[in-house]
Amino acid sequence: MTTTIDGFSLDLPPIKAQIIGLAQLHRKQLDEAIYHNELRLGDFCLAQRKRVYDYTRELNEEQRADFYQTYNSELQRLAIDESPHQHENENPANVKVMIGVLVVIAIVLYFVFLAPVLH
């Protein structure tokens, strides 16, 4: 027997790879939901957890505990891993270019505004 949660099929009882796949799907959906202004993230996450809760009611207590242990462990692992939207460290060359541009702007502003007033 299989059940579908958010388009992801799970056996009853699920195998570990399916639980990990569901956690990864939920993390991906959450990452995508962050950029949708019309979504309230709290409601979105609660809806995900409610669908998982409803599914786990079909499992016995031992299977349910194993499911949550695997599901939560995978979500924690994904939270620790680098976010797919995390920016790379700034390139030191970019910082030097920005400082150079700011110096040029400061020099131009000095000669346009302060030099005529001081002379």
PDB file of C-alpha atoms in Angstrom:
ATOM      1  CA  MET A   1       0.000   0.000   0.000  1.00  0.00           C
ATOM      2  CA  THR A   2       1.318   3.466  -0.856  1.00  0.00           C
ATOM      3  CA  THR A   3       0.375   6.964   0.256  1.00  0.00           C
ATOM      4  CA  THR A   4       1.234  10.247  -1.444  1.00  0.00           C
ATOM      5  CA  ILE A   5       2.354  13.312   0.506  1.00  0.00           C
ATOM      6  CA  ASP A   6       3.017  16.478  -1.522  1.00  0.00           C
ATOM      7  CA  GLY A   7       3.360  14.407  -4.681  1.00  0.00           C
ATOM      8  CA  PHE A   8       5.849  12.023  -3.051  1.00  0.00           C
ATOM      9  CA  SER A   9       4.886   8.341  -2.768  1.00  0.00           C
ATOM     10  CA  LEU A  10       5.564   6.490   0.462  1.00  0.00           C
ATOM     11  CA  ASP A  11       5.051   2.813   1.187  1.00  0.00           C
ATOM     12  CA  LEU A  12       3.266   1.714   4.320  1.00  0.00           C
ATOM     13  CA  PRO A  13       5.543   1.287   6.259  1.00  0.00           C
ATOM     14  CA  PRO A  14       8.061   3.505   4.492  1.00  0.00           C
ATOM     15  CA  ILE A  15      11.652   2.591   3.803  1.00  0.00           C
ATOM     16  CA  LYS A  16      14.388   4.908   5.063  1.00  0.00           C
ATOM     17  CA  ALA A  17      15.228   6.232   1.571  1.00  0.00           C
ATOM     18  CA  GLN A  18      11.608   7.330   1.103  1.00  0.00           C
ATOM     19  CA  ILE A  19      11.586   9.192   4.422  1.00  0.00           C
ATOM     20  CA  ILE A  20      14.843  10.953   3.531  1.00  0.00           C
ATOM     21  CA  GLY A  21      13.431  11.807   0.097  1.00  0.00           C
ATOM     22  CA  LEU A  22      10.317  13.321   1.684  1.00  0.00           C
ATOM     23  CA  ALA A  23      12.409  15.427   4.072  1.00  0.00           C
ATOM     24  CA  GLN A  24      14.525  16.644   1.163  1.00  0.00           C
ATOM     25  CA  LEU A  25      11.388  17.501  -0.814  1.00  0.00           C
ATOM     26  CA  HIS A  26       9.959  19.434   2.118  1.00  0.00           C
ATOM     27  CA  ARG A  27      13.224  21.363   2.532  1.00  0.00           C
ATOM     28  CA  LYS A  28      13.251  22.190  -1.181  1.00  0.00           C
ATOM     29  CA  GLN A  29       9.616  23.328  -1.041  1.00  0.00           C
ATOM     30  CA  LEU A  30      10.407  25.517   1.978  1.00  0.00           C
ATOM     31  CA  ASP A  31      13.387  27.089   0.174  1.00  0.00           C
ATOM     32  CA  GLU A  32      11.122  27.887  -2.774  1.00  0.00           C
ATOM     33  CA  ALA A  33       8.296  29.171  -0.547  1.00  0.00           C
ATOM     34  CA  ILE A  34      10.603  31.764   0.997  1.00  0.00           C
ATOM     35  CA  TYR A  35      10.461  33.740  -2.255  1.00  0.00           C
ATOM     36  CA  HIS A  36       6.653  33.760  -2.544  1.00  0.00           C
ATOM     37  CA  ASN A  37       5.291  36.881  -0.883  1.00  0.00           C
ATOM     38  CA  GLU A  38       1.724  35.576  -0.825  1.00  0.00           C
ATOM     39  CA  LEU A  39       2.687  32.593   1.370  1.00  0.00           C
ATOM     40  CA  ARG A  40       2.899  32.714   5.133  1.00  0.00           C
ATOM     41  CA  LEU A  41       5.805  30.433   5.999  1.00  0.00           C
ATOM     42  CA  GLY A  42       4.373  29.418   9.359  1.00  0.00           C
ATOM     43  CA  ASP A  43       1.146  28.226   7.756  1.00  0.00           C
ATOM     44  CA  PHE A  44       3.106  26.513   4.986  1.00  0.00           C
ATOM     45  CA  CYS A  45       5.299  24.588   7.445  1.00  0.00           C
ATOM     46  CA  LEU A  46       2.344  23.673   9.647  1.00  0.00           C
ATOM     47  CA  ALA A  47       0.510  22.280   6.622  1.00  0.00           C
ATOM     48  CA  GLN A  48       3.557  20.166   5.726  1.00  0.00           C
ATOM     49  CA  ARG A  49       3.849  18.843   9.269  1.00  0.00           C
ATOM     50  CA  LYS A  50       0.081  18.145   9.408  1.00  0.00           C
ATOM     51  CA  ARG A  51       0.276  15.996   6.269  1.00  0.00           C
ATOM     52  CA  VAL A  52       3.218  14.101   7.780  1.00  0.00           C
ATOM     53  CA  TYR A  53       1.312  13.710  11.068  1.00  0.00           C
ATOM     54  CA  ASP A  54      -1.757  12.358   9.272  1.00  0.00           C
ATOM     55  CA  TYR A  55       0.414   9.844   7.424  1.00  0.00           C
ATOM     56  CA  THR A  56       2.194   8.668  10.572  1.00  0.00           C
ATOM     57  CA  ARG A  57      -1.146   7.918  12.285  1.00  0.00           C
ATOM     58  CA  GLU A  58      -1.304   4.893   9.948  1.00  0.00           C
ATOM     59  CA  LEU A  59       1.975   3.543  11.395  1.00  0.00           C
ATOM     60  CA  ASN A  60       2.421   1.646  14.658  1.00  0.00           C
ATOM     61  CA  GLU A  61       4.305   3.355  17.495  1.00  0.00           C
ATOM     62  CA  GLU A  62       7.703   1.834  16.671  1.00  0.00           C
ATOM     63  CA  GLN A  63       7.400   2.670  12.962  1.00  0.00           C
ATOM     64  CA  ARG A  64       6.238   6.183  13.841  1.00  0.00           C
ATOM     65  CA  ALA A  65       9.224   6.742  16.138  1.00  0.00           C
ATOM     66  CA  ASP A  66      11.610   5.464  13.433  1.00  0.00           C
ATOM     67  CA  PHE A  67       9.910   7.675  10.837  1.00  0.00           C
ATOM     68  CA  TYR A  68      10.246  10.844  12.916  1.00  0.00           C
ATOM     69  CA  GLN A  69      13.802  10.038  13.938  1.00  0.00           C
ATOM     70  CA  THR A  70      14.831   9.643  10.276  1.00  0.00           C
ATOM     71  CA  TYR A  71      12.735  12.583   9.016  1.00  0.00           C
ATOM     72  CA  ASN A  72      13.926  15.014  11.698  1.00  0.00           C
ATOM     73  CA  SER A  73      17.553  13.871  11.412  1.00  0.00           C
ATOM     74  CA  GLU A  74      17.503  14.538   7.680  1.00  0.00           C
ATOM     75  CA  LEU A  75      15.931  17.971   8.143  1.00  0.00           C
ATOM     76  CA  GLN A  76      18.586  18.825  10.746  1.00  0.00           C
ATOM     77  CA  ARG A  77      21.340  17.616   8.421  1.00  0.00           C
ATOM     78  CA  LEU A  78      19.943  19.744   5.601  1.00  0.00           C
ATOM     79  CA  ALA A  79      19.717  22.765   7.905  1.00  0.00           C
ATOM     80  CA  ILE A  80      23.384  22.412   8.818  1.00  0.00           C
ATOM     81  CA  ASP A  81      24.507  21.863   5.233  1.00  0.00           C
ATOM     82  CA  GLU A  82      25.068  24.901   3.097  1.00  0.00           C
ATOM     83  CA  SER A  83      21.829  26.436   1.920  1.00  0.00           C
ATOM     84  CA  PRO A  84      21.346  26.339  -1.862  1.00  0.00           C
ATOM     85  CA  HIS A  85      20.593  30.071  -1.725  1.00  0.00           C
ATOM     86  CA  GLN A  86      23.581  30.950   0.408  1.00  0.00           C
ATOM     87  CA  HIS A  87      25.923  33.326  -1.374  1.00  0.00           C
ATOM     88  CA  GLU A  88      29.530  32.497  -1.902  1.00  0.00           C
ATOM     89  CA  ASN A  89      32.096  34.403   0.114  1.00  0.00           C
ATOM     90  CA  GLU A  90      32.909  37.763  -1.362  1.00  0.00           C
ATOM     91  CA  ASN A  91      35.861  37.814  -3.660  1.00  0.00           C
ATOM     92  CA  PRO A  92      38.626  40.053  -2.200  1.00  0.00           C
ATOM     93  CA  ALA A  93      39.128  41.541  -5.658  1.00  0.00           C
ATOM     94  CA  ASN A  94      35.530  42.790  -5.607  1.00  0.00           C
ATOM     95  CA  VAL A  95      36.144  44.557  -2.294  1.00  0.00           C
ATOM     96  CA  LYS A  96      39.244  46.261  -3.708  1.00  0.00           C
ATOM     97  CA  VAL A  97      37.304  47.422  -6.770  1.00  0.00           C
ATOM     98  CA  MET A  98      34.564  48.857  -4.539  1.00  0.00           C
ATOM     99  CA  ILE A  99      37.118  50.734  -2.422  1.00  0.00           C
ATOM    100  CA  GLY A 100      38.724  52.100  -5.595  1.00  0.00           C
ATOM    101  CA  VAL A 101      35.367  53.298  -6.916  1.00  0.00           C
ATOM    102  CA  LEU A 102      34.575  54.986  -3.596  1.00  0.00           C
ATOM    103  CA  VAL A 103      37.956  56.750  -3.596  1.00  0.00           C
ATOM    104  CA  VAL A 104      37.355  58.051  -7.130  1.00  0.00           C
ATOM    105  CA  ILE A 105      33.898  59.287  -6.133  1.00  0.00           C
ATOM    106  CA  ALA A 106      35.371  61.027  -3.069  1.00  0.00           C
ATOM    107  CA  ILE A 107      38.030  62.758  -5.206  1.00  0.00           C
ATOM    108  CA  VAL A 108      35.442  63.926  -7.739  1.00  0.00           C
ATOM    109  CA  LEU A 109      33.175  65.253  -4.999  1.00  0.00           C
ATOM    110  CA  TYR A 110      36.103  67.077  -3.396  1.00  0.00           C
ATOM    111  CA  PHE A 111      37.064  68.862  -6.608  1.00  0.00           C
ATOM    112  CA  VAL A 112      33.467  69.640  -7.565  1.00  0.00           C
ATOM    113  CA  PHE A 113      32.224  70.946  -4.212  1.00  0.00           C
ATOM    114  CA  LEU A 114      35.009  71.616  -1.701  1.00  0.00           C
ATOM    115  CA  ALA A 115      37.875  72.891  -3.846  1.00  0.00           C
ATOM    116  CA  PRO A 116      35.942  75.925  -5.235  1.00  0.00           C
ATOM    117  CA  VAL A 117      34.717  76.857  -1.735  1.00  0.00           C
ATOM    118  CA  LEU A 118      38.195  76.653  -0.177  1.00  0.00           C
ATOM    119  CA  HIS A 119      39.882  78.792  -2.883  1.00  0.00           C
TER     120      HIS A 119
END
